[in-house]
PDB file of C-alpha atoms and ligand atoms in Angstrom:
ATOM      1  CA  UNK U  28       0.000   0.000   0.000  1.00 74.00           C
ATOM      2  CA  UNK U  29       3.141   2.576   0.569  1.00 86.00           C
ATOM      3  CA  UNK U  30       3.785   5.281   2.702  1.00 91.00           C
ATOM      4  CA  UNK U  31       0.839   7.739   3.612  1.00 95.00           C
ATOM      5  CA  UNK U  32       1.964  11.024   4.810  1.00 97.00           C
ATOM      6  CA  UNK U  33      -0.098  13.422   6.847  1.00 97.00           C
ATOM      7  CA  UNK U  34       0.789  17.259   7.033  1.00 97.00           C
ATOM      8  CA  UNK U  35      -0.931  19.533   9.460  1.00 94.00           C
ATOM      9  CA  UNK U  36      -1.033  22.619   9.535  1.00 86.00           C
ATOM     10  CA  UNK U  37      -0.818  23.380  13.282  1.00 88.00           C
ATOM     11  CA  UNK U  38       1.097  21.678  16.047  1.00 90.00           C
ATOM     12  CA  UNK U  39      -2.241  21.054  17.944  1.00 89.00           C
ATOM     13  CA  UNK U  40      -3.118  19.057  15.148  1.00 89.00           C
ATOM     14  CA  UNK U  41       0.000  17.223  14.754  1.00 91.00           C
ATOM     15  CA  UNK U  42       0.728  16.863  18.786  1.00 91.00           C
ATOM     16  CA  UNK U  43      -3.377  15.075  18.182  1.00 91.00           C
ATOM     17  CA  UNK U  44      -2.415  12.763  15.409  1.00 91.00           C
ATOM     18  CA  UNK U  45       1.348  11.581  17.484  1.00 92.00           C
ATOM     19  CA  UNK U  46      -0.429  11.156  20.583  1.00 90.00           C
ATOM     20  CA  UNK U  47      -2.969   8.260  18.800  1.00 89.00           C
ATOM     21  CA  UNK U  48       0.917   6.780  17.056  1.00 87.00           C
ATOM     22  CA  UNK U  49       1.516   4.430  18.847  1.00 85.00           C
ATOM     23  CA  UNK U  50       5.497   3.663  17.517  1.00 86.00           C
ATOM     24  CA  UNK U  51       6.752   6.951  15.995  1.00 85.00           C
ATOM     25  CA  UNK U  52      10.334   8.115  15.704  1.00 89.00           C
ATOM     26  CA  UNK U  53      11.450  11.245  14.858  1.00 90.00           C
ATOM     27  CA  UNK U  54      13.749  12.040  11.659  1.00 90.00           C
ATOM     28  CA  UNK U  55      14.667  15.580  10.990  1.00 88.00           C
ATOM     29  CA  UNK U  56      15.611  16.618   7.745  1.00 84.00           C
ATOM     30  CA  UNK U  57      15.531  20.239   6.064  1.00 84.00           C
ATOM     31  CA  UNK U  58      14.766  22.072   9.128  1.00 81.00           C
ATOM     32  CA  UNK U  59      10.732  20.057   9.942  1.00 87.00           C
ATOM     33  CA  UNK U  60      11.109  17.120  12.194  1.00 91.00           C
ATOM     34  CA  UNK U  61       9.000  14.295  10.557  1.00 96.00           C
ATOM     35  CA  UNK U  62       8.048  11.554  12.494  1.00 95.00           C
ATOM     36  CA  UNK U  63       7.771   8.107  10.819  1.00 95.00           C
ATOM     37  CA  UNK U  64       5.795   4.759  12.402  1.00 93.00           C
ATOM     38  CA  UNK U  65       2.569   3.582  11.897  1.00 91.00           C
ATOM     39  CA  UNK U  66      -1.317   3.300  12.504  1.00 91.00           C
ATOM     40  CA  UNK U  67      -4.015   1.386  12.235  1.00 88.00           C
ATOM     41  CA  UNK U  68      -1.683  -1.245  10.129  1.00 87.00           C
ATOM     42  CA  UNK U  69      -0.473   1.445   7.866  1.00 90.00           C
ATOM     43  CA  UNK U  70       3.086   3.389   6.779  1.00 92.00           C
ATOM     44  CA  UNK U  71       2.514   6.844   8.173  1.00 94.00           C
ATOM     45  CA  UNK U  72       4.860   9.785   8.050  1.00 96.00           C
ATOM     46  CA  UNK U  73       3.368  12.797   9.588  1.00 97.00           C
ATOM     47  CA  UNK U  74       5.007  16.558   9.490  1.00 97.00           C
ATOM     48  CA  UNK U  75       4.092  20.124  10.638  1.00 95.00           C
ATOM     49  CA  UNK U  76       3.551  21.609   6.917  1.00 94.00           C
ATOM     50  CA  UNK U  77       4.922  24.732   7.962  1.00 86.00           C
ATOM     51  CA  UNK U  78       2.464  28.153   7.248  1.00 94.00           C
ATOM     52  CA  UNK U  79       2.527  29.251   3.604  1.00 97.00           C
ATOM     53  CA  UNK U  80       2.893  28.352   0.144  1.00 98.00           C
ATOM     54  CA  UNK U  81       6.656  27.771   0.305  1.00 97.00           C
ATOM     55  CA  UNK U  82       6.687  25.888   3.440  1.00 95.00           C
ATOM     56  CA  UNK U  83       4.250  23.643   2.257  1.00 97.00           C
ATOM     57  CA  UNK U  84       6.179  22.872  -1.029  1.00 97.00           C
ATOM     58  CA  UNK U  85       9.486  22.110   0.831  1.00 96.00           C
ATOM     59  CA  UNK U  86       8.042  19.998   3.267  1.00 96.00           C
ATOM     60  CA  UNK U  87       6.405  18.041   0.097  1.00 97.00           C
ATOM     61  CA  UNK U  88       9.235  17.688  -1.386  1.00 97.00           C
ATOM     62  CA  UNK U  89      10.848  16.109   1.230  1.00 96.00           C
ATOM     63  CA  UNK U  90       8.015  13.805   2.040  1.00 97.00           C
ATOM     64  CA  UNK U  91       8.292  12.526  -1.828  1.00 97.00           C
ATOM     65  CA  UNK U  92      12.068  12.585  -1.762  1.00 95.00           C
ATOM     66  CA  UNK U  93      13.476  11.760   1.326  1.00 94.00           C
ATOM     67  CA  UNK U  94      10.401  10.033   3.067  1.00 95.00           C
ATOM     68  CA  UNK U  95       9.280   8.085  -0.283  1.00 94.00           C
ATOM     69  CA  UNK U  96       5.922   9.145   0.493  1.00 96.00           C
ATOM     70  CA  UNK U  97       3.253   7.363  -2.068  1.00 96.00           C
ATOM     71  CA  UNK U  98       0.147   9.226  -1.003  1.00 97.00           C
ATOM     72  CA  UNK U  99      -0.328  12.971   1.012  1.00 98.00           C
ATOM     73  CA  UNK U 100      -3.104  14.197   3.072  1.00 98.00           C
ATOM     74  CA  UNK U 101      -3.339  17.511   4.124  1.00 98.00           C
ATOM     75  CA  UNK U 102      -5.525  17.995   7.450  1.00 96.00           C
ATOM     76  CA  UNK U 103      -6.165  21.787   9.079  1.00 95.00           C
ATOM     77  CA  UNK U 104      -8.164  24.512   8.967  1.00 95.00           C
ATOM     78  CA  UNK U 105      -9.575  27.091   6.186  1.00 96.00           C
ATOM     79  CA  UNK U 106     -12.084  30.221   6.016  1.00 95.00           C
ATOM     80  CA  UNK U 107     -15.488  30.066   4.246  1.00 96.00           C
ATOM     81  CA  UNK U 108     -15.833  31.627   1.341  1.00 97.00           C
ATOM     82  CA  UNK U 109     -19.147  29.401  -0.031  1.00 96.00           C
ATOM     83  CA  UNK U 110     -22.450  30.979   1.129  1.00 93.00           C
ATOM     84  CA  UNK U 111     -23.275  27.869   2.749  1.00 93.00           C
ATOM     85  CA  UNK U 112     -19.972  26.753   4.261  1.00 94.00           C
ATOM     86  CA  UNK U 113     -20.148  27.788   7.640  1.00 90.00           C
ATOM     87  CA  UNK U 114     -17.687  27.475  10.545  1.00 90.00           C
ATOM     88  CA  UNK U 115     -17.877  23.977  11.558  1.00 90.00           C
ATOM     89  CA  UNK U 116     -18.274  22.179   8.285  1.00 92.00           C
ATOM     90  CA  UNK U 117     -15.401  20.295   6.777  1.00 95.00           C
ATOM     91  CA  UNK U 118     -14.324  20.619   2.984  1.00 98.00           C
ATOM     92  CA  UNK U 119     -12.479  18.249   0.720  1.00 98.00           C
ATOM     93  CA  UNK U 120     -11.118  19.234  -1.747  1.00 98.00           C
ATOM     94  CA  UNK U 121     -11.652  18.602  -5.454  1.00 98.00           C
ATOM     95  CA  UNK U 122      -9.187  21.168  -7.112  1.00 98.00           C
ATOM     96  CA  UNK U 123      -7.098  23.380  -5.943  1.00 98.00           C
ATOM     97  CA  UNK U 124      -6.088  27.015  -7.366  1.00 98.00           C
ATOM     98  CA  UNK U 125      -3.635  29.836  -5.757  1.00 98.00           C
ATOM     99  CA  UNK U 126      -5.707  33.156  -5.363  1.00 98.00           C
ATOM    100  CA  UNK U 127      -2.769  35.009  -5.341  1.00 97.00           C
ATOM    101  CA  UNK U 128      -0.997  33.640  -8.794  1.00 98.00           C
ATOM    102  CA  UNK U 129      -1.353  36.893 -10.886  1.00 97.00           C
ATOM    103  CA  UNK U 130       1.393  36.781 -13.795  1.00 96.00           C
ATOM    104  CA  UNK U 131      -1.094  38.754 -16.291  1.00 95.00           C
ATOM    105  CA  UNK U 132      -0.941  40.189 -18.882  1.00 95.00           C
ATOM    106  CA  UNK U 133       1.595  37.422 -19.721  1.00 95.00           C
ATOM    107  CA  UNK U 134      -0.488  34.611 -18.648  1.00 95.00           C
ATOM    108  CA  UNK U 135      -4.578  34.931 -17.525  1.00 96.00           C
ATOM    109  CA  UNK U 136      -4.864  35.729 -13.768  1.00 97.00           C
ATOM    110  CA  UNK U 137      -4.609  32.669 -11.502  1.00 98.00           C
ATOM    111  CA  UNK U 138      -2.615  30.748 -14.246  1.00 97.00           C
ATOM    112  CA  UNK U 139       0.624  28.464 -13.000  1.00 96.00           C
ATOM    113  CA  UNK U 140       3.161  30.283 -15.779  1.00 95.00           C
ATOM    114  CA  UNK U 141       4.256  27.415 -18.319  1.00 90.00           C
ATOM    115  CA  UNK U 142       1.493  24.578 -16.630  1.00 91.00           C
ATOM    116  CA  UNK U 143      -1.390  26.227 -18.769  1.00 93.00           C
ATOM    117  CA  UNK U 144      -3.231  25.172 -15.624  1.00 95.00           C
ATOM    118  CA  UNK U 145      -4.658  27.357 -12.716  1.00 97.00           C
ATOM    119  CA  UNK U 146      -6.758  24.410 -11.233  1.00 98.00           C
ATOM    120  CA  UNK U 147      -5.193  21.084 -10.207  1.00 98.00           C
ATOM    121  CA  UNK U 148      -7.669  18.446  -9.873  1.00 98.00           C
ATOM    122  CA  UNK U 149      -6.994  16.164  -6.009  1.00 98.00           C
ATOM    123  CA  UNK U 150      -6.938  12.007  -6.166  1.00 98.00           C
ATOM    124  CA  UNK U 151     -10.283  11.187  -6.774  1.00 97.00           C
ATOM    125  CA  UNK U 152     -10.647   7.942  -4.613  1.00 96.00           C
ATOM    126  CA  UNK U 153      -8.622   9.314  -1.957  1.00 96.00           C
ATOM    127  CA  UNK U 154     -10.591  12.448  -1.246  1.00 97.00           C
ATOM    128  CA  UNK U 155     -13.953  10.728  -1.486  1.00 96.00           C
ATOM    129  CA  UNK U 156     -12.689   7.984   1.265  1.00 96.00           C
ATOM    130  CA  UNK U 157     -11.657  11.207   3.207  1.00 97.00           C
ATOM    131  CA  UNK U 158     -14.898  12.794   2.423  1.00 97.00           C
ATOM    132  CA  UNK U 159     -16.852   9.520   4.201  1.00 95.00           C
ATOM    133  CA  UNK U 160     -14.075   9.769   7.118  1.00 94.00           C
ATOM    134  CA  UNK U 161     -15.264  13.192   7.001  1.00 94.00           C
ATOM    135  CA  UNK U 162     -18.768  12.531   7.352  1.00 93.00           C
ATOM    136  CA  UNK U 163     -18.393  10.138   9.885  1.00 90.00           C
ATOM    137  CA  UNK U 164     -16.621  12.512  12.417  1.00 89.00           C
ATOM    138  CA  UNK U 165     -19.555  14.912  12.259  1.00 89.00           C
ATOM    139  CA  UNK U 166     -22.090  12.413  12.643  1.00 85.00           C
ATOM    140  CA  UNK U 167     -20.786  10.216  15.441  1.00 79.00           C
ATOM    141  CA  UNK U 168     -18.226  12.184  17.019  1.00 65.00           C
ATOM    142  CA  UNK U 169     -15.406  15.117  16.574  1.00 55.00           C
ATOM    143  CA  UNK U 170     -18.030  18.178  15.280  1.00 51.00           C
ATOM    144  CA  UNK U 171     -20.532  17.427  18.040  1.00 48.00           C
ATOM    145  CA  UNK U 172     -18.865  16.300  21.005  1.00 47.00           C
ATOM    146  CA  UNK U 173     -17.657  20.170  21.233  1.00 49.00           C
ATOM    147  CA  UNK U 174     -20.287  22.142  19.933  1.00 48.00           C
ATOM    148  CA  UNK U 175     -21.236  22.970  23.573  1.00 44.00           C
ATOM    149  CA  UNK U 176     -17.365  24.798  23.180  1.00 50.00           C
ATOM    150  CA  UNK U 177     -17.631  27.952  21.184  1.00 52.00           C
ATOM    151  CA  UNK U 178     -20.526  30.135  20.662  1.00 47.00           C
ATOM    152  CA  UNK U 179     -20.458  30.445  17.300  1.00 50.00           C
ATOM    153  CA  UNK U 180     -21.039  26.855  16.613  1.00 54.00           C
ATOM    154  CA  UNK U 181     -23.531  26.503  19.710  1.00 46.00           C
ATOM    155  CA  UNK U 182     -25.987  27.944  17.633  1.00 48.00           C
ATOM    156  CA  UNK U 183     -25.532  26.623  14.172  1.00 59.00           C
ATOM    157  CA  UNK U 184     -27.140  24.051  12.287  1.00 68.00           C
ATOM    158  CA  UNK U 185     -25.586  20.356  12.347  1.00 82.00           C
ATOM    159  CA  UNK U 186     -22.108  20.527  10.337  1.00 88.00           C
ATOM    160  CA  UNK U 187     -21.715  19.465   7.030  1.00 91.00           C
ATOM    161  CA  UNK U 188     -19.242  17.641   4.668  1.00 95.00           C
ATOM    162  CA  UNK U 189     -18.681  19.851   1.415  1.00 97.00           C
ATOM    163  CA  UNK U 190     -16.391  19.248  -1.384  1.00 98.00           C
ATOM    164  CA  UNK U 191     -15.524  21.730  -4.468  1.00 98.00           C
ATOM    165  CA  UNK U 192     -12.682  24.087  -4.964  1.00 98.00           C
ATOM    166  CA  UNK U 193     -10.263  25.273  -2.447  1.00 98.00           C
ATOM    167  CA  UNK U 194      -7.920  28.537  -2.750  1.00 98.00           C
ATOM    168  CA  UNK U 195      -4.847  29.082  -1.662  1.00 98.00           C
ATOM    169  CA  UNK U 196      -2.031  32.305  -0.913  1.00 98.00           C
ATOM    170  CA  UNK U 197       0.069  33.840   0.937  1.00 98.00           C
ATOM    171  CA  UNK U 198      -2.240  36.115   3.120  1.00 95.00           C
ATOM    172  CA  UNK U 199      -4.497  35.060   6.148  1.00 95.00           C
ATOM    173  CA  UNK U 200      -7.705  36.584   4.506  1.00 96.00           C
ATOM    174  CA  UNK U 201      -9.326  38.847   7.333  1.00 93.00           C
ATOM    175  CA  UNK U 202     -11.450  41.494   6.342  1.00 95.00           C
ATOM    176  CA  UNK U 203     -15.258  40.980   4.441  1.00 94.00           C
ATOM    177  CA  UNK U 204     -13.401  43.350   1.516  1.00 95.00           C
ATOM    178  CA  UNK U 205     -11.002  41.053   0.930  1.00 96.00           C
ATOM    179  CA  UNK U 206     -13.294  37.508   1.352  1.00 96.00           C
ATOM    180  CA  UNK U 207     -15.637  39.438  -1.251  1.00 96.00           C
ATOM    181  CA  UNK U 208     -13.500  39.810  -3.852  1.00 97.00           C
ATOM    182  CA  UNK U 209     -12.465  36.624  -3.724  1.00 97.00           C
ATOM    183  CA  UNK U 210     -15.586  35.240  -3.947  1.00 97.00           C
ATOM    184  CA  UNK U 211     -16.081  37.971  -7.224  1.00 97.00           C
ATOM    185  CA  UNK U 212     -13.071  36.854  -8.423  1.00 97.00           C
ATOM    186  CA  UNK U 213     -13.524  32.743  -8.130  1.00 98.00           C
ATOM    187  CA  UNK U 214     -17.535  32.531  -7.267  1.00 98.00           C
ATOM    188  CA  UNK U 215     -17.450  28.709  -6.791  1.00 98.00           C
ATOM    189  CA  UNK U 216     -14.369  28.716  -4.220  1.00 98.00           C
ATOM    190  CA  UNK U 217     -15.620  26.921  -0.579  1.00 98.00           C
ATOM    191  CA  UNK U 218     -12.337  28.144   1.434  1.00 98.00           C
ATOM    192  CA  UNK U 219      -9.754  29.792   1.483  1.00 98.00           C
ATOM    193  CA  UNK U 220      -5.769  28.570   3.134  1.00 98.00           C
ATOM    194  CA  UNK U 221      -2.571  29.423   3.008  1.00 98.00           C
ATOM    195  CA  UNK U 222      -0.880  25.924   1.724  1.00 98.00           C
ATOM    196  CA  UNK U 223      -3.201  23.113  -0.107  1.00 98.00           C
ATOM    197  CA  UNK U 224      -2.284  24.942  -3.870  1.00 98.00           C
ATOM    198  CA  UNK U 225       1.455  24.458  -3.087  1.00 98.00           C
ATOM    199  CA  UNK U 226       1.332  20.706  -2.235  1.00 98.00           C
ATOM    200  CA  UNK U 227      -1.256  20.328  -5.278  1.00 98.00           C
ATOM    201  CA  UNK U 228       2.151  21.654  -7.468  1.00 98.00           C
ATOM    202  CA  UNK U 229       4.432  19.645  -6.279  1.00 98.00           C
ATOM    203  CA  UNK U 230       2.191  16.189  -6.289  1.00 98.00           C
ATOM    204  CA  UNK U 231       1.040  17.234  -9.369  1.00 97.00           C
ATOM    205  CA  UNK U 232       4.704  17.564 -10.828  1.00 96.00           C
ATOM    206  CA  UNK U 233       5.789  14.025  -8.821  1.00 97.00           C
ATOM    207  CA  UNK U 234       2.329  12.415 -10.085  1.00 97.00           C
ATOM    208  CA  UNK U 235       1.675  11.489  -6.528  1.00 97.00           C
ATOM    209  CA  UNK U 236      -1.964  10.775  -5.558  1.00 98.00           C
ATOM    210  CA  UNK U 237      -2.467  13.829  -2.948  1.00 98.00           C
ATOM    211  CA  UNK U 238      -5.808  15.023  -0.716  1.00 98.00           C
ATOM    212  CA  UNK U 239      -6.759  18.126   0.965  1.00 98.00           C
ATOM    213  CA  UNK U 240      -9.294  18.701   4.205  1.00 97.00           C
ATOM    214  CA  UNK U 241      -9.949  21.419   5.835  1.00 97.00           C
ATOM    215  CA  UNK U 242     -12.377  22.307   9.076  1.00 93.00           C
ATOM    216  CA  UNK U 243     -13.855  25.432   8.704  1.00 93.00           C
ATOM    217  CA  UNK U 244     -12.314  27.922  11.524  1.00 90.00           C
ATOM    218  CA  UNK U 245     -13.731  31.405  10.394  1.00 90.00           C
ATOM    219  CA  UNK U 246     -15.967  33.085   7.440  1.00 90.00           C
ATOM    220  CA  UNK U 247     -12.896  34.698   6.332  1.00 90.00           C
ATOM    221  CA  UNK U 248     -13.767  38.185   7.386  1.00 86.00           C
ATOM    222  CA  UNK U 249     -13.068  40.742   9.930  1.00 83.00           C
ATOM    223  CA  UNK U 250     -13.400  38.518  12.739  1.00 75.00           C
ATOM    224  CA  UNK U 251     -11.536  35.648  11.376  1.00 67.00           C
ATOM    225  CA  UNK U 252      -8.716  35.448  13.738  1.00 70.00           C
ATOM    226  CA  UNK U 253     -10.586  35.853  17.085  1.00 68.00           C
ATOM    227  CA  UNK U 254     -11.547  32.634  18.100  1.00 77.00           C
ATOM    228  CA  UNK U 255      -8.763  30.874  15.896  1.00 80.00           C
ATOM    229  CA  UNK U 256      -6.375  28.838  18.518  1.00 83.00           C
ATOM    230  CA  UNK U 257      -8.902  27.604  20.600  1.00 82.00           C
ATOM    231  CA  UNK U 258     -11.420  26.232  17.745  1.00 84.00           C
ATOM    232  CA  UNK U 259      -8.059  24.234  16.491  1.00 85.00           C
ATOM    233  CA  UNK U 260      -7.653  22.905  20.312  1.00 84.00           C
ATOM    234  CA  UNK U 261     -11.974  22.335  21.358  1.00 84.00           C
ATOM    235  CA  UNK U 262     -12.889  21.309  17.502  1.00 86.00           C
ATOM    236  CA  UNK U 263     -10.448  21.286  14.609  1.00 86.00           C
ATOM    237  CA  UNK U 264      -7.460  18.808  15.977  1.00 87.00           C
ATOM    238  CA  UNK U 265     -10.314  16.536  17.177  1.00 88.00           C
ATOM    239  CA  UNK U 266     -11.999  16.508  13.695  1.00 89.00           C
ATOM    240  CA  UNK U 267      -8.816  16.165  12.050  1.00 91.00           C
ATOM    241  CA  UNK U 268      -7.976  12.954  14.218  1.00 92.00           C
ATOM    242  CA  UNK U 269     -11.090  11.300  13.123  1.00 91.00           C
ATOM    243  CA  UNK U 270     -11.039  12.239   9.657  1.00 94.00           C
ATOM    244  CA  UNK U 271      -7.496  10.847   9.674  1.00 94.00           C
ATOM    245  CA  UNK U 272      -8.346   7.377  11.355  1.00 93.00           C
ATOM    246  CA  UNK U 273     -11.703   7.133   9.415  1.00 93.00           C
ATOM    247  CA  UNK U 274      -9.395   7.545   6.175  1.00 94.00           C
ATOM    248  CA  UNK U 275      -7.158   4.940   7.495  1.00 92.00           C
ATOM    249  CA  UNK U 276      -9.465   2.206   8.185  1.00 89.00           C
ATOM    250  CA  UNK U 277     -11.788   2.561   5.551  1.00 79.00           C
ATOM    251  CA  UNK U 278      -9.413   2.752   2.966  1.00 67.00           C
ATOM    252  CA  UNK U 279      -7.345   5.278   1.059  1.00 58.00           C
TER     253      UNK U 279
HETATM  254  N1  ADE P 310      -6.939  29.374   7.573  1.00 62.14           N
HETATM  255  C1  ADE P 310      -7.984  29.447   8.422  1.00 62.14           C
HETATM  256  N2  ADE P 310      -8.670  30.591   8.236  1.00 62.14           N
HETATM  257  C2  ADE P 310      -8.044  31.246   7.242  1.00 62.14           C
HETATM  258  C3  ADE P 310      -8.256  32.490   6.611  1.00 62.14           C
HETATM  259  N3  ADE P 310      -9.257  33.275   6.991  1.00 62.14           N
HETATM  260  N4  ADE P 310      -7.391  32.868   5.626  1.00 62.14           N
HETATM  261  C4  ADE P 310      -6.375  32.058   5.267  1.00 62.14           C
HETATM  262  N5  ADE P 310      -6.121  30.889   5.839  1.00 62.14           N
HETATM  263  C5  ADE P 310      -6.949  30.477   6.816  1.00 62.14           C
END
């Protein structure tokens, strides 16, 4: 079956995913540690991605390279940019584009200069095993068990699983003027991160089968960082543990 590797995106979520391990060891290479073992009677090799477009490409790389990594899931958190995607929900990706690509009048806005590509499509079977995973947290487990934990989800309707198109750059998006024209600018986007376009690139380039998930943390507007670090501790790096095991035992 080969290696699966998991990057996070926050050391919550990783310190969540180790702690279930139950025979990791630590490599470091390149600056990340990465720690290698196994779960549920798979390969793993899981890794803090690092924030960023850049980060996330390096720590790729050395996941195909040095780690011989056959598969990649990214698990973390992302800001809603669908009208319906609301904080709470998960999305899985389908495709994956970087907002902030902008090389025109040389090549159209959001195109990957000399790809003739702007959207890179995820592994189909792998994101629709992590889109059950997915749908099995919410139901049974992660999404509910902490609703009681933040206000903004004590109120809301149950969670939901979406997939579609997630958008990636270099900024934490924070303000409703800048979530608007993004959703102008790319109307069918669901969320917005900072790293799942990068590690599309490079699996894309490698031809490694590659997934993306993210829990929704904020609506990507002016109030997007205020509950951040403690919806990754009460809800995110317990959704992201499920979706992970789910993925694992039901097949990826
Ligand atoms: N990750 C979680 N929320 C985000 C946001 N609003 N912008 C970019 N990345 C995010």
């Amino acid at each position: 079956m080969g290696r699966l590797a998991i990057m996070a995106a926050m050391p919550q979520e990783l310190q969540t995913l180790l702690d279930a391990m139950p025979d990791e060891t630590r490599v470091r290479r390149a600056g990340p540690d990465f720690w290698v073992g196994h779960w549920e009677g798979r390969e793993l090799v899981v890794v803090l991605s690092g924030i960023g477009k850049v980060a996330a490409a390096t720590t790729a790389t050395l996941l195909l390279t040095e780690f011989q990594a056959t598969q990649i899931l990214f698990v973390g958190v992302a800001g809603g940019l669908g009208a319906d995607v609301q904080v709470g929900d998960v999305v899985v990706a389908t495709e994956l584009l970087q907002h902030d690509m902008d090389a025109s009048p040389l090549f159209p806005r959001f195109e990957i200069p000399g790809q003739g590509l702007s959207r890179l499509p995820t592994h189909t079977a792998l994101s629709n095993a992590v889109a059950a995973a997915a749908t099995q947290a919410l139901a049974t487990g992660s999404g509910r068990r902490t609703t009681h934990a933040l206000d903004a989800l004590a109120t809301q309707r149950d969670a939901r699983v979406h997939q579609g198109l997630i958008v990636s750059g270099d900024r934490f998006v924070s303000s409703a003027s800048e979530s608007t024209a993004l959703r102008q600018a790319l109307p069918d986007a669901l969320a917005v991160e900072m790293e799942g376009a990068a590690l599309a690139q490079v699996c894309h380039d490698f031809g490694v089968p590659f997934a993306v998930v993210r829990t929704i943390s904020d609506r990507a507007d002016d109030t997007a960082h205020v509950d951040f670090g403690r919806f990754i501790d009460e809800v995110a790096r317990h959704v992201a543990l499920d979706i992970v095991r789910g993925t694992l035992r039901h097949g990826s």
